[in-house]
mmCIF file with all atom_site columns, C-alpha atoms in Angstrom:
data_model
loop_
_atom_site.group_PDB
_atom_site.id
_atom_site.type_symbol
_atom_site.label_atom_id
_atom_site.label_alt_id
_atom_site.label_comp_id
_atom_site.label_asym_id
_atom_site.label_entity_id
_atom_site.label_seq_id
_atom_site.pdbx_PDB_ins_code
_atom_site.Cartn_x
_atom_site.Cartn_y
_atom_site.Cartn_z
_atom_site.occupancy
_atom_site.B_iso_or_equiv
_atom_site.pdbx_formal_charge
_atom_site.auth_seq_id
_atom_site.auth_comp_id
_atom_site.auth_asym_id
_atom_site.auth_atom_id
_atom_site.pdbx_PDB_model_num
ATOM 1   C CA . UNK I 1 1   ? -41.522 -63.131  72.099 1.00 0.00 ? 8   UNK I CA 1
ATOM 2   C CA . UNK I 1 2   ? -37.918 -63.976  73.027 1.00 0.00 ? 9   UNK I CA 1
ATOM 3   C CA . UNK I 1 3   ? -35.544 -65.821  70.684 1.00 0.00 ? 10  UNK I CA 1
ATOM 4   C CA . UNK I 1 4   ? -32.471 -67.667  72.008 1.00 0.00 ? 11  UNK I CA 1
ATOM 5   C CA . UNK I 1 5   ? -30.106 -68.938  69.301 1.00 0.00 ? 12  UNK I CA 1
ATOM 6   C CA . UNK I 1 6   ? -26.309 -68.828  69.344 1.00 0.00 ? 13  UNK I CA 1
ATOM 7   C CA . UNK I 1 7   ? -25.901 -68.722  65.553 1.00 0.00 ? 14  UNK I CA 1
ATOM 8   C CA . UNK I 1 8   ? -26.156 -65.059  64.592 1.00 0.00 ? 15  UNK I CA 1
ATOM 9   C CA . UNK I 1 9   ? -27.217 -65.891  61.046 1.00 0.00 ? 16  UNK I CA 1
ATOM 10  C CA . UNK I 1 10  ? -29.960 -68.275  62.150 1.00 0.00 ? 17  UNK I CA 1
ATOM 11  C CA . UNK I 1 11  ? -31.108 -65.918  64.901 1.00 0.00 ? 18  UNK I CA 1
ATOM 12  C CA . UNK I 1 12  ? -31.320 -62.921  62.572 1.00 0.00 ? 19  UNK I CA 1
ATOM 13  C CA . UNK I 1 13  ? -33.173 -64.998  59.999 1.00 0.00 ? 20  UNK I CA 1
ATOM 14  C CA . UNK I 1 14  ? -35.684 -66.264  62.532 1.00 0.00 ? 21  UNK I CA 1
ATOM 15  C CA . UNK I 1 15  ? -36.261 -62.797  63.984 1.00 0.00 ? 22  UNK I CA 1
ATOM 16  C CA . UNK I 1 16  ? -36.773 -61.372  60.490 1.00 0.00 ? 23  UNK I CA 1
ATOM 17  C CA . UNK I 1 17  ? -39.190 -64.171  59.592 1.00 0.00 ? 24  UNK I CA 1
ATOM 18  C CA . UNK I 1 18  ? -41.233 -63.659  62.732 1.00 0.00 ? 25  UNK I CA 1
ATOM 19  C CA . UNK I 1 19  ? -41.304 -59.905  62.161 1.00 0.00 ? 26  UNK I CA 1
ATOM 20  C CA . UNK I 1 20  ? -42.629 -60.354  58.623 1.00 0.00 ? 27  UNK I CA 1
ATOM 21  C CA . UNK I 1 21  ? -45.409 -62.580  59.974 1.00 0.00 ? 28  UNK I CA 1
ATOM 22  C CA . UNK I 1 22  ? -46.561 -59.981  62.503 1.00 0.00 ? 29  UNK I CA 1
ATOM 23  C CA . UNK I 1 23  ? -44.747 -61.159  65.616 1.00 0.00 ? 30  UNK I CA 1
ATOM 24  C CA . UNK I 1 24  ? -42.759 -58.839  67.887 1.00 0.00 ? 31  UNK I CA 1
ATOM 25  C CA . UNK I 1 25  ? -39.430 -60.110  69.197 1.00 0.00 ? 32  UNK I CA 1
ATOM 26  C CA . UNK I 1 26  ? -38.725 -58.173  72.382 1.00 0.00 ? 33  UNK I CA 1
ATOM 27  C CA . UNK I 1 27  ? -35.349 -59.804  73.065 1.00 0.00 ? 34  UNK I CA 1
ATOM 28  C CA . UNK I 1 28  ? -32.848 -61.955  71.179 1.00 0.00 ? 35  UNK I CA 1
ATOM 29  C CA . UNK I 1 29  ? -29.959 -63.667  72.956 1.00 0.00 ? 36  UNK I CA 1
ATOM 30  C CA . UNK I 1 30  ? -27.135 -66.079  72.187 1.00 0.00 ? 37  UNK I CA 1
ATOM 31  C CA . UNK I 1 31  ? -26.615 -68.067  75.395 1.00 0.00 ? 38  UNK I CA 1
ATOM 32  C CA . UNK I 1 32  ? -28.524 -69.640  78.261 1.00 0.00 ? 39  UNK I CA 1
ATOM 33  C CA . UNK I 1 33  ? -27.530 -67.155  80.951 1.00 0.00 ? 40  UNK I CA 1
ATOM 34  C CA . UNK I 1 34  ? -28.691 -64.232  78.830 1.00 0.00 ? 41  UNK I CA 1
ATOM 35  C CA . UNK I 1 35  ? -31.971 -66.042  78.167 1.00 0.00 ? 42  UNK I CA 1
ATOM 36  C CA . UNK I 1 36  ? -32.701 -66.450  81.884 1.00 0.00 ? 43  UNK I CA 1
ATOM 37  C CA . UNK I 1 37  ? -31.664 -62.866  82.575 1.00 0.00 ? 44  UNK I CA 1
ATOM 38  C CA . UNK I 1 38  ? -33.759 -61.274  79.812 1.00 0.00 ? 45  UNK I CA 1
ATOM 39  C CA . UNK I 1 39  ? -36.916 -63.290  80.424 1.00 0.00 ? 46  UNK I CA 1
ATOM 40  C CA . UNK I 1 40  ? -36.683 -62.717  84.188 1.00 0.00 ? 47  UNK I CA 1
ATOM 41  C CA . UNK I 1 41  ? -36.336 -58.988  83.553 1.00 0.00 ? 48  UNK I CA 1
ATOM 42  C CA . UNK I 1 42  ? -39.396 -58.955  81.296 1.00 0.00 ? 49  UNK I CA 1
ATOM 43  C CA . UNK I 1 43  ? -41.461 -60.879  83.842 1.00 0.00 ? 50  UNK I CA 1
ATOM 44  C CA . UNK I 1 44  ? -40.383 -58.549  86.645 1.00 0.00 ? 51  UNK I CA 1
ATOM 45  C CA . UNK I 1 45  ? -41.332 -55.562  84.488 1.00 0.00 ? 52  UNK I CA 1
ATOM 46  C CA . UNK I 1 46  ? -44.806 -57.018  84.049 1.00 0.00 ? 53  UNK I CA 1
ATOM 47  C CA . UNK I 1 47  ? -44.264 -57.767  80.359 1.00 0.00 ? 54  UNK I CA 1
ATOM 48  C CA . UNK I 1 48  ? -43.712 -61.542  80.136 1.00 0.00 ? 55  UNK I CA 1
ATOM 49  C CA . UNK I 1 49  ? -43.176 -62.822  76.592 1.00 0.00 ? 56  UNK I CA 1
ATOM 50  C CA . UNK I 1 50  ? -45.992 -64.761  74.927 1.00 0.00 ? 57  UNK I CA 1
ATOM 51  C CA . UNK I 1 51  ? -43.505 -67.512  74.106 1.00 0.00 ? 58  UNK I CA 1
ATOM 52  C CA . UNK I 1 52  ? -39.783 -68.237  74.281 1.00 0.00 ? 59  UNK I CA 1
ATOM 53  C CA . UNK I 1 53  ? -38.119 -69.898  71.270 1.00 0.00 ? 60  UNK I CA 1
ATOM 54  C CA . UNK I 1 54  ? -34.842 -71.503  72.310 1.00 0.00 ? 61  UNK I CA 1
ATOM 55  C CA . UNK I 1 55  ? -32.132 -73.669  70.828 1.00 0.00 ? 62  UNK I CA 1
ATOM 56  C CA . UNK I 1 56  ? -30.748 -76.393  73.079 1.00 0.00 ? 63  UNK I CA 1
ATOM 57  C CA . UNK I 1 57  ? -26.996 -76.297  72.463 1.00 0.00 ? 64  UNK I CA 1
ATOM 58  C CA . UNK I 1 58  ? -25.575 -72.876  73.220 1.00 0.00 ? 65  UNK I CA 1
ATOM 59  C CA . UNK I 1 59  ? -22.363 -71.417  74.721 1.00 0.00 ? 66  UNK I CA 1
ATOM 60  C CA . UNK I 1 60  ? -20.213 -72.022  76.573 1.00 0.00 ? 67  UNK I CA 1
ATOM 61  C CA . UNK I 1 61  ? -20.152 -75.818  76.218 1.00 0.00 ? 68  UNK I CA 1
ATOM 62  C CA . UNK I 1 62  ? -22.670 -76.123  73.351 1.00 0.00 ? 69  UNK I CA 1
ATOM 63  C CA . UNK I 1 63  ? -24.354 -79.105  75.021 1.00 0.00 ? 70  UNK I CA 1
ATOM 64  C CA . UNK I 1 64  ? -27.638 -78.383  76.799 1.00 0.00 ? 71  UNK I CA 1
ATOM 65  C CA . UNK I 1 65  ? -27.370 -74.822  78.157 1.00 0.00 ? 72  UNK I CA 1
ATOM 66  C CA . UNK I 1 66  ? -30.484 -73.665  76.308 1.00 0.00 ? 73  UNK I CA 1
ATOM 67  C CA . UNK I 1 67  ? -32.628 -76.499  77.595 1.00 0.00 ? 74  UNK I CA 1
ATOM 68  C CA . UNK I 1 68  ? -31.398 -76.074  81.153 1.00 0.00 ? 75  UNK I CA 1
ATOM 69  C CA . UNK I 1 69  ? -32.121 -72.342  80.931 1.00 0.00 ? 76  UNK I CA 1
ATOM 70  C CA . UNK I 1 70  ? -35.673 -73.090  79.783 1.00 0.00 ? 77  UNK I CA 1
ATOM 71  C CA . UNK I 1 71  ? -36.067 -75.583  82.635 1.00 0.00 ? 78  UNK I CA 1
ATOM 72  C CA . UNK I 1 72  ? -34.939 -72.908  85.115 1.00 0.00 ? 79  UNK I CA 1
ATOM 73  C CA . UNK I 1 73  ? -37.405 -70.413  83.679 1.00 0.00 ? 80  UNK I CA 1
ATOM 74  C CA . UNK I 1 74  ? -40.318 -72.854  83.747 1.00 0.00 ? 81  UNK I CA 1
ATOM 75  C CA . UNK I 1 75  ? -39.591 -73.723  87.365 1.00 0.00 ? 82  UNK I CA 1
ATOM 76  C CA . UNK I 1 76  ? -39.691 -70.024  88.267 1.00 0.00 ? 83  UNK I CA 1
ATOM 77  C CA . UNK I 1 77  ? -42.555 -69.140  85.894 1.00 0.00 ? 84  UNK I CA 1
ATOM 78  C CA . UNK I 1 78  ? -44.715 -72.250  85.229 1.00 0.00 ? 85  UNK I CA 1
ATOM 79  C CA . UNK I 1 79  ? -47.064 -70.363  82.901 1.00 0.00 ? 86  UNK I CA 1
ATOM 80  C CA . UNK I 1 80  ? -44.237 -69.357  80.545 1.00 0.00 ? 87  UNK I CA 1
ATOM 81  C CA . UNK I 1 81  ? -44.737 -70.883  77.080 1.00 0.00 ? 88  UNK I CA 1
ATOM 82  C CA . UNK I 1 82  ? -41.566 -72.317  75.547 1.00 0.00 ? 89  UNK I CA 1
ATOM 83  C CA . UNK I 1 83  ? -40.745 -73.824  72.168 1.00 0.00 ? 90  UNK I CA 1
ATOM 84  C CA . UNK I 1 84  ? -37.478 -75.718  71.892 1.00 0.00 ? 91  UNK I CA 1
ATOM 85  C CA . UNK I 1 85  ? -36.262 -75.493  68.297 1.00 0.00 ? 92  UNK I CA 1
ATOM 86  C CA . UNK I 1 86  ? -33.138 -77.530  67.800 1.00 0.00 ? 93  UNK I CA 1
ATOM 87  C CA . UNK I 1 87  ? -31.264 -80.068  65.689 1.00 0.00 ? 94  UNK I CA 1
ATOM 88  C CA . UNK I 1 88  ? -30.921 -82.380  68.678 1.00 0.00 ? 95  UNK I CA 1
ATOM 89  C CA . UNK I 1 89  ? -33.056 -84.378  71.092 1.00 0.00 ? 96  UNK I CA 1
ATOM 90  C CA . UNK I 1 90  ? -31.888 -84.145  74.699 1.00 0.00 ? 97  UNK I CA 1
ATOM 91  C CA . UNK I 1 91  ? -33.905 -86.702  76.654 1.00 0.00 ? 98  UNK I CA 1
ATOM 92  C CA . UNK I 1 92  ? -32.574 -86.127  80.168 1.00 0.00 ? 99  UNK I CA 1
ATOM 93  C CA . UNK I 1 93  ? -33.698 -82.555  80.725 1.00 0.00 ? 100 UNK I CA 1
ATOM 94  C CA . UNK I 1 94  ? -36.557 -82.700  78.218 1.00 0.00 ? 101 UNK I CA 1
ATOM 95  C CA . UNK I 1 95  ? -38.261 -85.324  80.378 1.00 0.00 ? 102 UNK I CA 1
ATOM 96  C CA . UNK I 1 96  ? -37.861 -83.049  83.404 1.00 0.00 ? 103 UNK I CA 1
ATOM 97  C CA . UNK I 1 97  ? -39.321 -80.137  81.456 1.00 0.00 ? 104 UNK I CA 1
ATOM 98  C CA . UNK I 1 98  ? -42.394 -82.133  80.424 1.00 0.00 ? 105 UNK I CA 1
ATOM 99  C CA . UNK I 1 99  ? -42.803 -83.624  83.885 1.00 0.00 ? 106 UNK I CA 1
ATOM 100 C CA . UNK I 1 100 ? -42.946 -80.095  85.292 1.00 0.00 ? 107 UNK I CA 1
ATOM 101 C CA . UNK I 1 101 ? -46.081 -79.470  83.228 1.00 0.00 ? 108 UNK I CA 1
ATOM 102 C CA . UNK I 1 102 ? -46.501 -80.118  79.513 1.00 0.00 ? 109 UNK I CA 1
ATOM 103 C CA . UNK I 1 103 ? -48.937 -77.284  78.869 1.00 0.00 ? 110 UNK I CA 1
ATOM 104 C CA . UNK I 1 104 ? -47.374 -74.552  76.787 1.00 0.00 ? 111 UNK I CA 1
ATOM 105 C CA . UNK I 1 105 ? -44.358 -76.667  75.837 1.00 0.00 ? 112 UNK I CA 1
ATOM 106 C CA . UNK I 1 106 ? -43.132 -77.443  72.330 1.00 0.00 ? 113 UNK I CA 1
ATOM 107 C CA . UNK I 1 107 ? -40.136 -79.331  70.964 1.00 0.00 ? 114 UNK I CA 1
ATOM 108 C CA . UNK I 1 108 ? -39.437 -79.248  67.237 1.00 0.00 ? 115 UNK I CA 1
ATOM 109 C CA . UNK I 1 109 ? -36.418 -80.422  65.260 1.00 0.00 ? 116 UNK I CA 1
ATOM 110 C CA . UNK I 1 110 ? -35.064 -77.880  62.797 1.00 0.00 ? 117 UNK I CA 1
ATOM 111 C CA . UNK I 1 111 ? -34.293 -80.398  60.079 1.00 0.00 ? 118 UNK I CA 1
ATOM 112 C CA . UNK I 1 112 ? -37.846 -81.761  60.153 1.00 0.00 ? 119 UNK I CA 1
ATOM 113 C CA . UNK I 1 113 ? -39.732 -78.474  59.826 1.00 0.00 ? 120 UNK I CA 1
ATOM 114 C CA . UNK I 1 114 ? -40.297 -78.224  56.088 1.00 0.00 ? 121 UNK I CA 1
ATOM 115 C CA . UNK I 1 115 ? -42.990 -75.554  56.053 1.00 0.00 ? 122 UNK I CA 1
ATOM 116 C CA . UNK I 1 116 ? -42.936 -72.093  57.652 1.00 0.00 ? 123 UNK I CA 1
ATOM 117 C CA . UNK I 1 117 ? -46.671 -72.311  58.225 1.00 0.00 ? 124 UNK I CA 1
ATOM 118 C CA . UNK I 1 118 ? -46.240 -75.469  60.294 1.00 0.00 ? 125 UNK I CA 1
ATOM 119 C CA . UNK I 1 119 ? -43.663 -73.730  62.486 1.00 0.00 ? 126 UNK I CA 1
ATOM 120 C CA . UNK I 1 120 ? -45.895 -70.697  62.998 1.00 0.00 ? 127 UNK I CA 1
ATOM 121 C CA . UNK I 1 121 ? -48.872 -72.926  63.797 1.00 0.00 ? 128 UNK I CA 1
ATOM 122 C CA . UNK I 1 122 ? -46.792 -74.773  66.394 1.00 0.00 ? 129 UNK I CA 1
ATOM 123 C CA . UNK I 1 123 ? -45.699 -71.453  67.863 1.00 0.00 ? 130 UNK I CA 1
ATOM 124 C CA . UNK I 1 124 ? -49.301 -70.279  68.149 1.00 0.00 ? 131 UNK I CA 1
ATOM 125 C CA . UNK I 1 125 ? -50.400 -73.562  69.722 1.00 0.00 ? 132 UNK I CA 1
ATOM 126 C CA . UNK I 1 126 ? -47.642 -73.458  72.335 1.00 0.00 ? 133 UNK I CA 1
ATOM 127 C CA . UNK I 1 127 ? -48.443 -69.831  73.140 1.00 0.00 ? 134 UNK I CA 1
ATOM 128 C CA . UNK I 1 128 ? -52.071 -70.921  73.633 1.00 0.00 ? 135 UNK I CA 1
ATOM 129 C CA . UNK I 1 129 ? -51.008 -73.493  76.219 1.00 0.00 ? 136 UNK I CA 1
ATOM 130 C CA . UNK I 1 130 ? -50.948 -76.605  74.058 1.00 0.00 ? 137 UNK I CA 1
ATOM 131 C CA . UNK I 1 131 ? -48.243 -79.262  73.816 1.00 0.00 ? 138 UNK I CA 1
ATOM 132 C CA . UNK I 1 132 ? -46.472 -79.710  70.476 1.00 0.00 ? 139 UNK I CA 1
ATOM 133 C CA . UNK I 1 133 ? -43.882 -82.472  70.075 1.00 0.00 ? 140 UNK I CA 1
ATOM 134 C CA . UNK I 1 134 ? -42.109 -83.633  66.956 1.00 0.00 ? 141 UNK I CA 1
ATOM 135 C CA . UNK I 1 135 ? -42.774 -87.376  66.455 1.00 0.00 ? 142 UNK I CA 1
ATOM 136 C CA . UNK I 1 136 ? -39.034 -88.061  66.525 1.00 0.00 ? 143 UNK I CA 1
ATOM 137 C CA . UNK I 1 137 ? -38.785 -86.336  69.888 1.00 0.00 ? 144 UNK I CA 1
ATOM 138 C CA . UNK I 1 138 ? -41.576 -88.569  71.174 1.00 0.00 ? 145 UNK I CA 1
ATOM 139 C CA . UNK I 1 139 ? -39.797 -91.665  69.845 1.00 0.00 ? 146 UNK I CA 1
ATOM 140 C CA . UNK I 1 140 ? -36.499 -90.822  71.511 1.00 0.00 ? 147 UNK I CA 1
ATOM 141 C CA . UNK I 1 141 ? -38.106 -89.880  74.799 1.00 0.00 ? 148 UNK I CA 1
ATOM 142 C CA . UNK I 1 142 ? -39.924 -93.194  74.782 1.00 0.00 ? 149 UNK I CA 1
ATOM 143 C CA . UNK I 1 143 ? -36.657 -94.987  74.084 1.00 0.00 ? 150 UNK I CA 1
ATOM 144 C CA . UNK I 1 144 ? -35.226 -93.430  77.220 1.00 0.00 ? 151 UNK I CA 1
ATOM 145 C CA . UNK I 1 145 ? -38.103 -94.586  79.386 1.00 0.00 ? 152 UNK I CA 1
ATOM 146 C CA . UNK I 1 146 ? -37.070 -96.910  82.208 1.00 0.00 ? 153 UNK I CA 1
ATOM 147 C CA . UNK I 1 147 ? -40.417 -97.967  83.628 1.00 0.00 ? 154 UNK I CA 1
ATOM 148 C CA . UNK I 1 148 ? -43.898 -98.665  82.338 1.00 0.00 ? 155 UNK I CA 1
ATOM 149 C CA . UNK I 1 149 ? -46.082 -96.874  84.930 1.00 0.00 ? 156 UNK I CA 1
ATOM 150 C CA . UNK I 1 150 ? -49.145 -98.911  83.963 1.00 0.00 ? 157 UNK I CA 1
ATOM 151 C CA . UNK I 1 151 ? -48.584 -98.657  80.217 1.00 0.00 ? 158 UNK I CA 1
ATOM 152 C CA . UNK I 1 152 ? -48.261 -102.428 79.941 1.00 0.00 ? 159 UNK I CA 1
ATOM 153 C CA . UNK I 1 153 ? -52.039 -102.648 80.379 1.00 0.00 ? 160 UNK I CA 1
ATOM 154 C CA . UNK I 1 154 ? -52.703 -100.762 77.150 1.00 0.00 ? 161 UNK I CA 1
ATOM 155 C CA . UNK I 1 155 ? -53.623 -102.563 73.944 1.00 0.00 ? 162 UNK I CA 1
ATOM 156 C CA . UNK I 1 156 ? -51.538 -101.935 70.787 1.00 0.00 ? 163 UNK I CA 1
ATOM 157 C CA . UNK I 1 157 ? -54.321 -99.710  69.446 1.00 0.00 ? 164 UNK I CA 1
ATOM 158 C CA . UNK I 1 158 ? -54.461 -97.695  72.673 1.00 0.00 ? 165 UNK I CA 1
ATOM 159 C CA . UNK I 1 159 ? -50.705 -97.233  72.509 1.00 0.00 ? 166 UNK I CA 1
ATOM 160 C CA . UNK I 1 160 ? -51.050 -95.886  68.967 1.00 0.00 ? 167 UNK I CA 1
ATOM 161 C CA . UNK I 1 161 ? -53.719 -93.453  70.119 1.00 0.00 ? 168 UNK I CA 1
ATOM 162 C CA . UNK I 1 162 ? -51.639 -92.342  73.110 1.00 0.00 ? 169 UNK I CA 1
ATOM 163 C CA . UNK I 1 163 ? -48.544 -91.815  70.953 1.00 0.00 ? 170 UNK I CA 1
ATOM 164 C CA . UNK I 1 164 ? -50.534 -89.541  68.647 1.00 0.00 ? 171 UNK I CA 1
ATOM 165 C CA . UNK I 1 165 ? -51.895 -87.718  71.690 1.00 0.00 ? 172 UNK I CA 1
ATOM 166 C CA . UNK I 1 166 ? -48.276 -87.174  72.761 1.00 0.00 ? 173 UNK I CA 1
ATOM 167 C CA . UNK I 1 167 ? -47.610 -85.595  69.369 1.00 0.00 ? 174 UNK I CA 1
ATOM 168 C CA . UNK I 1 168 ? -50.335 -83.033  70.088 1.00 0.00 ? 175 UNK I CA 1
ATOM 169 C CA . UNK I 1 169 ? -52.908 -84.510  67.678 1.00 0.00 ? 176 UNK I CA 1
ATOM 170 C CA . UNK I 1 170 ? -56.586 -83.734  68.195 1.00 0.00 ? 177 UNK I CA 1
ATOM 171 C CA . UNK I 1 171 ? -59.161 -86.518  68.396 1.00 0.00 ? 178 UNK I CA 1
ATOM 172 C CA . UNK I 1 172 ? -60.209 -85.764  64.838 1.00 0.00 ? 179 UNK I CA 1
ATOM 173 C CA . UNK I 1 173 ? -56.633 -85.959  63.575 1.00 0.00 ? 180 UNK I CA 1
ATOM 174 C CA . UNK I 1 174 ? -56.091 -89.241  65.427 1.00 0.00 ? 181 UNK I CA 1
ATOM 175 C CA . UNK I 1 175 ? -59.236 -90.678  63.843 1.00 0.00 ? 182 UNK I CA 1
ATOM 176 C CA . UNK I 1 176 ? -58.057 -89.663  60.383 1.00 0.00 ? 183 UNK I CA 1
ATOM 177 C CA . UNK I 1 177 ? -54.535 -91.031  60.904 1.00 0.00 ? 184 UNK I CA 1
ATOM 178 C CA . UNK I 1 178 ? -55.669 -94.410  62.251 1.00 0.00 ? 185 UNK I CA 1
ATOM 179 C CA . UNK I 1 179 ? -58.752 -94.686  59.999 1.00 0.00 ? 186 UNK I CA 1
ATOM 180 C CA . UNK I 1 180 ? -61.065 -94.839  63.013 1.00 0.00 ? 187 UNK I CA 1
ATOM 181 C CA . UNK I 1 181 ? -64.360 -93.177  63.754 1.00 0.00 ? 188 UNK I CA 1
ATOM 182 C CA . UNK I 1 182 ? -64.342 -90.209  66.102 1.00 0.00 ? 189 UNK I CA 1
ATOM 183 C CA . UNK I 1 183 ? -66.350 -92.253  68.596 1.00 0.00 ? 190 UNK I CA 1
ATOM 184 C CA . UNK I 1 184 ? -63.827 -95.086  68.490 1.00 0.00 ? 191 UNK I CA 1
ATOM 185 C CA . UNK I 1 185 ? -61.043 -92.648  69.316 1.00 0.00 ? 192 UNK I CA 1
ATOM 186 C CA . UNK I 1 186 ? -63.018 -91.310  72.267 1.00 0.00 ? 193 UNK I CA 1
ATOM 187 C CA . UNK I 1 187 ? -63.576 -94.866  73.545 1.00 0.00 ? 194 UNK I CA 1
ATOM 188 C CA . UNK I 1 188 ? -59.860 -95.659  73.249 1.00 0.00 ? 195 UNK I CA 1
ATOM 189 C CA . UNK I 1 189 ? -58.938 -92.492  75.134 1.00 0.00 ? 196 UNK I CA 1
ATOM 190 C CA . UNK I 1 190 ? -61.468 -93.251  77.871 1.00 0.00 ? 197 UNK I CA 1
ATOM 191 C CA . UNK I 1 191 ? -59.968 -96.739  78.187 1.00 0.00 ? 198 UNK I CA 1
ATOM 192 C CA . UNK I 1 192 ? -56.465 -95.268  78.384 1.00 0.00 ? 199 UNK I CA 1
ATOM 193 C CA . UNK I 1 193 ? -57.519 -92.992  81.238 1.00 0.00 ? 200 UNK I CA 1
ATOM 194 C CA . UNK I 1 194 ? -59.045 -95.937  83.083 1.00 0.00 ? 201 UNK I CA 1
ATOM 195 C CA . UNK I 1 195 ? -56.045 -98.239  82.632 1.00 0.00 ? 202 UNK I CA 1
ATOM 196 C CA . UNK I 1 196 ? -53.645 -95.504  83.745 1.00 0.00 ? 203 UNK I CA 1
ATOM 197 C CA . UNK I 1 197 ? -55.803 -94.862  86.832 1.00 0.00 ? 204 UNK I CA 1
ATOM 198 C CA . UNK I 1 198 ? -56.492 -91.274  85.817 1.00 0.00 ? 205 UNK I CA 1
ATOM 199 C CA . UNK I 1 199 ? -59.797 -90.539  87.498 1.00 0.00 ? 206 UNK I CA 1
ATOM 200 C CA . UNK I 1 200 ? -61.891 -87.502  86.490 1.00 0.00 ? 207 UNK I CA 1
ATOM 201 C CA . UNK I 1 201 ? -60.717 -84.470  88.416 1.00 0.00 ? 208 UNK I CA 1
ATOM 202 C CA . UNK I 1 202 ? -61.529 -80.866  87.575 1.00 0.00 ? 209 UNK I CA 1
ATOM 203 C CA . UNK I 1 203 ? -58.123 -79.812  88.921 1.00 0.00 ? 210 UNK I CA 1
ATOM 204 C CA . UNK I 1 204 ? -56.179 -82.022  86.514 1.00 0.00 ? 211 UNK I CA 1
ATOM 205 C CA . UNK I 1 205 ? -56.098 -82.475  82.762 1.00 0.00 ? 212 UNK I CA 1
ATOM 206 C CA . UNK I 1 206 ? -56.167 -86.214  82.154 1.00 0.00 ? 213 UNK I CA 1
ATOM 207 C CA . UNK I 1 207 ? -55.020 -85.891  78.564 1.00 0.00 ? 214 UNK I CA 1
ATOM 208 C CA . UNK I 1 208 ? -51.841 -84.119  79.655 1.00 0.00 ? 215 UNK I CA 1
ATOM 209 C CA . UNK I 1 209 ? -51.314 -86.528  82.546 1.00 0.00 ? 216 UNK I CA 1
ATOM 210 C CA . UNK I 1 210 ? -51.651 -89.520  80.211 1.00 0.00 ? 217 UNK I CA 1
ATOM 211 C CA . UNK I 1 211 ? -49.049 -88.066  77.848 1.00 0.00 ? 218 UNK I CA 1
ATOM 212 C CA . UNK I 1 212 ? -46.693 -87.383  80.743 1.00 0.00 ? 219 UNK I CA 1
ATOM 213 C CA . UNK I 1 213 ? -47.103 -90.991  81.900 1.00 0.00 ? 220 UNK I CA 1
ATOM 214 C CA . UNK I 1 214 ? -46.240 -92.124  78.387 1.00 0.00 ? 221 UNK I CA 1
ATOM 215 C CA . UNK I 1 215 ? -43.119 -89.952  78.259 1.00 0.00 ? 222 UNK I CA 1
ATOM 216 C CA . UNK I 1 216 ? -42.037 -90.524  81.853 1.00 0.00 ? 223 UNK I CA 1
ATOM 217 C CA . UNK I 1 217 ? -38.457 -91.913  81.813 1.00 0.00 ? 224 UNK I CA 1
#
């Protein structure tokens, strides 16, 4: 695992926490350039990290260097799992990151992670290739959307289901949240796929494609 965080105190605390929970941090850096350099070196050495945990705002400008570094790494290494862990939502590059392939991508807000177990679960899910998005991240990305891409055909209930899908919820969790039967959730998802013109294709994952359509700016 690689940790990118410019605050030394926060970085040391996160590394120590991960170490106590059985994770090995092979590199820890404080800026975007170092993140790209270290991960590229590990990949070239045949030892790619299971996941990269990165803050968004890092030196020198403290704006979006971390996110842009992650975007660069994902373009070069699409299978690299990344978890953005920040106090801020950056919609411009985050949309590009998700559009490049949402599998193995996570985006959590520091102030909204109240339980260490939840963070570690999210980390494991991202490393396993899943998509984990904080609901607030989903909300802000949706607010930045500039076109519907077929979403106007969805019913209010289907939109609720798709939003929960975008948050990484399973069908069972969606059913529990919306007080629906499991079968009703499956029917809503099938209808979403149809209305978004996502035909069955073994080469594509319609669930991921539907979420990307929902988040597409």
